[in-house]
Coordinates of C-alpha atoms in Angstrom, one line a residue:
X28 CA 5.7 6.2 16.9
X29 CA 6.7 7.4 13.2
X30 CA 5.6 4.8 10.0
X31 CA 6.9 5.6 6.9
X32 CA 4.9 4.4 3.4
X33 CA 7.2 4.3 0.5
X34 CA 7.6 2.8 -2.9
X35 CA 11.8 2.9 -3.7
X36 CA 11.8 2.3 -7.6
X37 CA 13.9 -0.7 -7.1
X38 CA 16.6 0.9 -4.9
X39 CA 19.3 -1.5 -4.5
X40 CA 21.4 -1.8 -1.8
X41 CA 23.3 1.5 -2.6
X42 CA 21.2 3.3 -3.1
X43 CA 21.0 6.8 -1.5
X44 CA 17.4 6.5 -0.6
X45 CA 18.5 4.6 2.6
X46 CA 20.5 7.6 3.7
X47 CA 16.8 9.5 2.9
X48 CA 14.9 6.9 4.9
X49 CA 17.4 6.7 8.1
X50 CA 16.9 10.4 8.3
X51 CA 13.5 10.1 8.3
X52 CA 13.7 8.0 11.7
X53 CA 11.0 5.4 10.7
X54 CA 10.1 2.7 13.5
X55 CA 7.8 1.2 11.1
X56 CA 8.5 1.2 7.6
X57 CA 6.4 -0.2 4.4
X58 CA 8.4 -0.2 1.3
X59 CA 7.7 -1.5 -2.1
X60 CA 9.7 -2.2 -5.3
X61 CA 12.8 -2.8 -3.0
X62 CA 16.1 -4.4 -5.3
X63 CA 18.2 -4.7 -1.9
X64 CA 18.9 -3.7 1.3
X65 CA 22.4 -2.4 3.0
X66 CA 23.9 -3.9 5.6
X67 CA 22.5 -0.8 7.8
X68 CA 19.2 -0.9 6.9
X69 CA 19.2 -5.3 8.2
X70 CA 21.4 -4.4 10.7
X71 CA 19.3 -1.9 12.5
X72 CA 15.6 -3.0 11.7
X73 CA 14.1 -6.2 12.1
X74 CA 13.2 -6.8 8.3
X75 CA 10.3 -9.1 6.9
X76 CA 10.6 -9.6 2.7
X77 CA 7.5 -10.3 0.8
X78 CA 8.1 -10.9 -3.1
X79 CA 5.0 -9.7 -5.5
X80 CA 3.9 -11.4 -8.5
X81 CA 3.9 -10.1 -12.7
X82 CA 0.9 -10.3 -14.5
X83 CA 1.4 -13.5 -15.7
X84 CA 2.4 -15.3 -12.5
X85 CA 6.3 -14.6 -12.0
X86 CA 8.4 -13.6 -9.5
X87 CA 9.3 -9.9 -9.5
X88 CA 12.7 -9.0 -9.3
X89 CA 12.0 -6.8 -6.8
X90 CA 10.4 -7.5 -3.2
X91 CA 8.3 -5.3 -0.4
X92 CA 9.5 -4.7 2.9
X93 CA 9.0 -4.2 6.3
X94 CA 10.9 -2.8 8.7
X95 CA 11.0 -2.1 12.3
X96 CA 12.6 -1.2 15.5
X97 CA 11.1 -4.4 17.3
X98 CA 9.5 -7.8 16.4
X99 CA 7.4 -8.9 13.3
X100 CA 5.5 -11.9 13.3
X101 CA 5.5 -14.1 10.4
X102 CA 3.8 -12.4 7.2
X103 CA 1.1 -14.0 6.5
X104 CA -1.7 -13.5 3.4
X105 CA -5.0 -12.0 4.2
X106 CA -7.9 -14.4 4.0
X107 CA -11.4 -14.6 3.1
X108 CA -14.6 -17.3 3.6
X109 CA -14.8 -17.6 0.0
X110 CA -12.6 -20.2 -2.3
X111 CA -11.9 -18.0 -4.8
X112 CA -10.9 -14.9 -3.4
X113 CA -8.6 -16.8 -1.0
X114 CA -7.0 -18.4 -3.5
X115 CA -6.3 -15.2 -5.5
X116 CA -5.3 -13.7 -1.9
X117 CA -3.1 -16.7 -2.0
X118 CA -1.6 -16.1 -4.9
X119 CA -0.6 -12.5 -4.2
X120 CA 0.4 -12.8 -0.8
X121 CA 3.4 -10.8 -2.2
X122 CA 1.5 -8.0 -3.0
X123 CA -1.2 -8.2 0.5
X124 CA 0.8 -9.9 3.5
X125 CA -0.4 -9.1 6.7
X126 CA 1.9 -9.2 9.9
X127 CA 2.0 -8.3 13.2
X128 CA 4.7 -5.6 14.7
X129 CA 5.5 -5.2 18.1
X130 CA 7.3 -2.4 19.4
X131 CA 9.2 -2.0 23.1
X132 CA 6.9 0.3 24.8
X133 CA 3.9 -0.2 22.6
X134 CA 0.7 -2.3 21.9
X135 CA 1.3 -4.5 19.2
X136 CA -0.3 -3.3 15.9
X137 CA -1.2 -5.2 13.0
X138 CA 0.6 -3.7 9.7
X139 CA -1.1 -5.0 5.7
X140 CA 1.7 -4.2 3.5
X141 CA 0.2 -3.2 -0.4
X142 CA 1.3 -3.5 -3.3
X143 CA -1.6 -3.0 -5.9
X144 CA -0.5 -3.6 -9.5
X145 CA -1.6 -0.9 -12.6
X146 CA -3.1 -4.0 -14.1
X147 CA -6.2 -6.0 -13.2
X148 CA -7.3 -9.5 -12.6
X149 CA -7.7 -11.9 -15.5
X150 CA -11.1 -12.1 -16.4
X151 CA -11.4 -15.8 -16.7
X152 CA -11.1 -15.9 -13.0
X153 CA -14.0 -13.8 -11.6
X154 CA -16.2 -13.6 -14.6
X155 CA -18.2 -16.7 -13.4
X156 CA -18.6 -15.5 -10.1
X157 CA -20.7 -13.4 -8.4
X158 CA -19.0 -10.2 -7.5
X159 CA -22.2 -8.0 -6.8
X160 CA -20.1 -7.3 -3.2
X161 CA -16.7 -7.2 -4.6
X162 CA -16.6 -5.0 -7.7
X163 CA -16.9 -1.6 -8.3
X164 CA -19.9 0.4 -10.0
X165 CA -18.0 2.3 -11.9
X166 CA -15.1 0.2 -13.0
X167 CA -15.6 -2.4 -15.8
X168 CA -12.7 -4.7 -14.0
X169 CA -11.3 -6.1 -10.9
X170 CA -7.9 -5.6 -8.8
X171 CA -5.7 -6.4 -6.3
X172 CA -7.0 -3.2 -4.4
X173 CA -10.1 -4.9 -4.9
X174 CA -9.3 -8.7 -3.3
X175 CA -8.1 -6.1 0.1
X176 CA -11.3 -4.6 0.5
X177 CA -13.4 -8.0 0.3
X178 CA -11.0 -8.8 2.6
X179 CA -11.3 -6.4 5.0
X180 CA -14.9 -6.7 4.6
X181 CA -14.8 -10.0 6.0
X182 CA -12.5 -9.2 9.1
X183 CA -14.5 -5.3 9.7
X184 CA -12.0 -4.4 11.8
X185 CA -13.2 -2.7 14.7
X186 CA -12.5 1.4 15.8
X187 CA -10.6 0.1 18.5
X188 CA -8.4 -2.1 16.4
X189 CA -4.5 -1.0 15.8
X190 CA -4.6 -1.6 11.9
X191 CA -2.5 0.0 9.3
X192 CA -2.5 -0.4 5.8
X193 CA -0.2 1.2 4.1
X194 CA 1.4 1.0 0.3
X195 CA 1.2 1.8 -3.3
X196 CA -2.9 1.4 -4.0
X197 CA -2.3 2.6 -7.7
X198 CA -5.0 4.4 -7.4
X199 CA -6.3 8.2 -7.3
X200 CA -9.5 9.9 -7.2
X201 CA -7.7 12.5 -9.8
X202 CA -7.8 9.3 -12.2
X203 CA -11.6 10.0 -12.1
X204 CA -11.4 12.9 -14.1
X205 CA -9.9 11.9 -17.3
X206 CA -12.1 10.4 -19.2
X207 CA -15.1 9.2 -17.0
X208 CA -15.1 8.1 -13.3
X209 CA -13.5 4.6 -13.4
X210 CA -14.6 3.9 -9.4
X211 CA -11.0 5.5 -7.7
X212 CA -13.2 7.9 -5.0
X213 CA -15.7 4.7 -4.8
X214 CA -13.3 2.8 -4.2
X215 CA -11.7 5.1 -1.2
X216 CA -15.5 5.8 -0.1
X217 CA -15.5 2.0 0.3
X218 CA -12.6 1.7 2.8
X219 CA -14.0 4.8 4.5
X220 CA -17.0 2.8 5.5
X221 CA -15.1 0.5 7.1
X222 CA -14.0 3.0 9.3
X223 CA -10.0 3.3 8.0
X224 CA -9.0 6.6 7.8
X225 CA -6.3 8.3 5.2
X226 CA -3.9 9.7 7.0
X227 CA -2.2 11.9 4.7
X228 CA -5.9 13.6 3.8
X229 CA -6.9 13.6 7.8
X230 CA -3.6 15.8 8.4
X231 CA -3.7 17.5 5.3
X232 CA -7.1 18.2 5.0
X233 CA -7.1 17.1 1.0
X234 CA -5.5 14.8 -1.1
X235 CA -1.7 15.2 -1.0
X236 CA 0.3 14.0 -4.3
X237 CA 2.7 11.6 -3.6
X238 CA 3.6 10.1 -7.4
X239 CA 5.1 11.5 -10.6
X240 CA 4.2 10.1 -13.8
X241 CA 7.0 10.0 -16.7
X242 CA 4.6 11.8 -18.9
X243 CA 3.7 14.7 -15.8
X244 CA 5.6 17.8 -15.7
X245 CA 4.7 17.5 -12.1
X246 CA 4.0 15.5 -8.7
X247 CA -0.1 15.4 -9.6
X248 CA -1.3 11.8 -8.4
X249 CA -1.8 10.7 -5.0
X250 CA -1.0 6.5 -5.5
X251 CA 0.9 6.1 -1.6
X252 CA -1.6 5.9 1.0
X253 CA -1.6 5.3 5.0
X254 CA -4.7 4.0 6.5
X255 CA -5.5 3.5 10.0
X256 CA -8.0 2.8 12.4
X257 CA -10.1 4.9 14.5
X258 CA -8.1 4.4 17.6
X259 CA -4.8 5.1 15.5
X260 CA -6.4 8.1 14.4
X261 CA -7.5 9.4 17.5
X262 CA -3.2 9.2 18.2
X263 CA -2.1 10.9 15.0
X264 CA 0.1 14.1 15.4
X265 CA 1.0 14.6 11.5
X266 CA 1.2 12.9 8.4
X267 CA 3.5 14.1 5.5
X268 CA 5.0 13.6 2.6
X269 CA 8.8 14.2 1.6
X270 CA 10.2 17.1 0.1
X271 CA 9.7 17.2 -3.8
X272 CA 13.1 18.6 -4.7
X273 CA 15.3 15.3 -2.7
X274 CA 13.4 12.7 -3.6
X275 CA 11.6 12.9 -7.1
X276 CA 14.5 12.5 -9.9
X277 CA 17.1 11.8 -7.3
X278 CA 15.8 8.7 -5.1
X279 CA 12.1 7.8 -6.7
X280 CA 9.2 8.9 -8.5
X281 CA 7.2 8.3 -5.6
X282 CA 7.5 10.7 -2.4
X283 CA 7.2 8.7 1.4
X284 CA 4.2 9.7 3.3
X285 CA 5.5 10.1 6.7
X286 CA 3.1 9.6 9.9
X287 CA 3.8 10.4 13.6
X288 CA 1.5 8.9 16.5
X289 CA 1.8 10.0 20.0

């Protein structure tokens, strides 16, 4: 089983990425800032649309994807037990949708598709409430990133749970260094001990850029990431990113982080 991660720039429906992507022989794919898809792209997966929000409550005029060679369930947003955090889950289902994906020949899996925004949550919604468990230490705000991991709290998924979250996180532990730490590696730490391995870093063995700023001379940051459970880990066979010289300038300024499973 091969699950691509990839954010597409708004690619619209001609775009050459889809050539890219078809080559890379996805049976799971979790795409974000999509503008449109071609007909062989909807005509070979089974496609699920989620459309994110802007910072002040719009539409985008772009959607995230999901694509497979089987069955998805209905998306659906990720929940918590307490009123506000559902209702801001609510109101970004477009950026956190949850779904099941059933492949022939495999278990069922359950894929979050994220879509983390570089802005945070307006203040005036969590400021009265207590977000001792929620917040980071070392950051002064709260994000989407954020409402996932209260999430997840909730649901602790198990090690023998097939989970994958995969996305743009918008965020790097290289972001940590430069001014002060802002809570990027807390933040990853965090997901760690809920048992949710990167699998970019676990086949890697370190953190693997996969975005190019417009103000980098190079692919430095490391915004695209794959988690899985224990029991998906236990199946990986390799997780990469694409080559540097097809995609960035040509396709995207993000690179796909490719995994295989056995």
């Amino acid at each position: 089983m091969r699950i691509v991660t990839w954010n597409c720039r708004r690619a619209t429906a001609k775009s050459e990425l889809w050539d890219y992507l078809l080559a890379l022989a996805p049976d799971v794919a979790v795409l974000q800032e999509v503008s449109g898809l071609p007909d062989e792209i909807t005509s070979s997966f089974s496609v699920e649309r989620m459309t994110p929000i802007t910072k002040d409550g719009r539409q985008q005029r772009f959607t995230n994807v999901v694509l497979a060679k089987g069955e998805i369930s209905e998306a659906r947003p990720l929940t918590s037990q307490v009123s506000w955090i559902d209702e801001q889950l609510c109101r970004f289902a477009g950026n956190l949708t949850q779904m099941t994906v059933s492949l022939p020949g495999t278990q069922p899996i359950e894929v979050v598709s994220v879509y983390s925004p570089a802005w945070p949550l307006d203040r005036e919604v969590w400021s009265p409430e207590d977000v001792t468990d929620i917040k980071l230490d070392l950051n002064p705000d709260l994000w989407v990133a954020d409402l996932l991991h209260a999430a997840l709290k909730e649901r602790a998924p198990t090690s023998a749970d097939r989970l994958v979250l995969a996305g743009d996180f918008n965020l790097c532990e290289s972001f940590d260094l430069w001014r002060k730490p802002r809570g990027n590696l807390e933040y990853l730490t965090r997901l760690a001990s809920l048992g949710l391995v990167d699998a970019l870093r676990r086949s890697q063995g370190a953190m693997t850029p996969t975005f190019k700023g417009p103000r980098h001379s190079a692919v430095a940051n490391q915004l695209d990431y794959l988690f899985v459970t224990q029991a998906m880990s236990a199946k990986l066979l390799s997780c990469e990113v694409g080559a540097i010289e097809d995609v960035i300038g040509k396709l995207s300024d993000h690179l796909p982080v490719v995994a295989e499973f056995s």
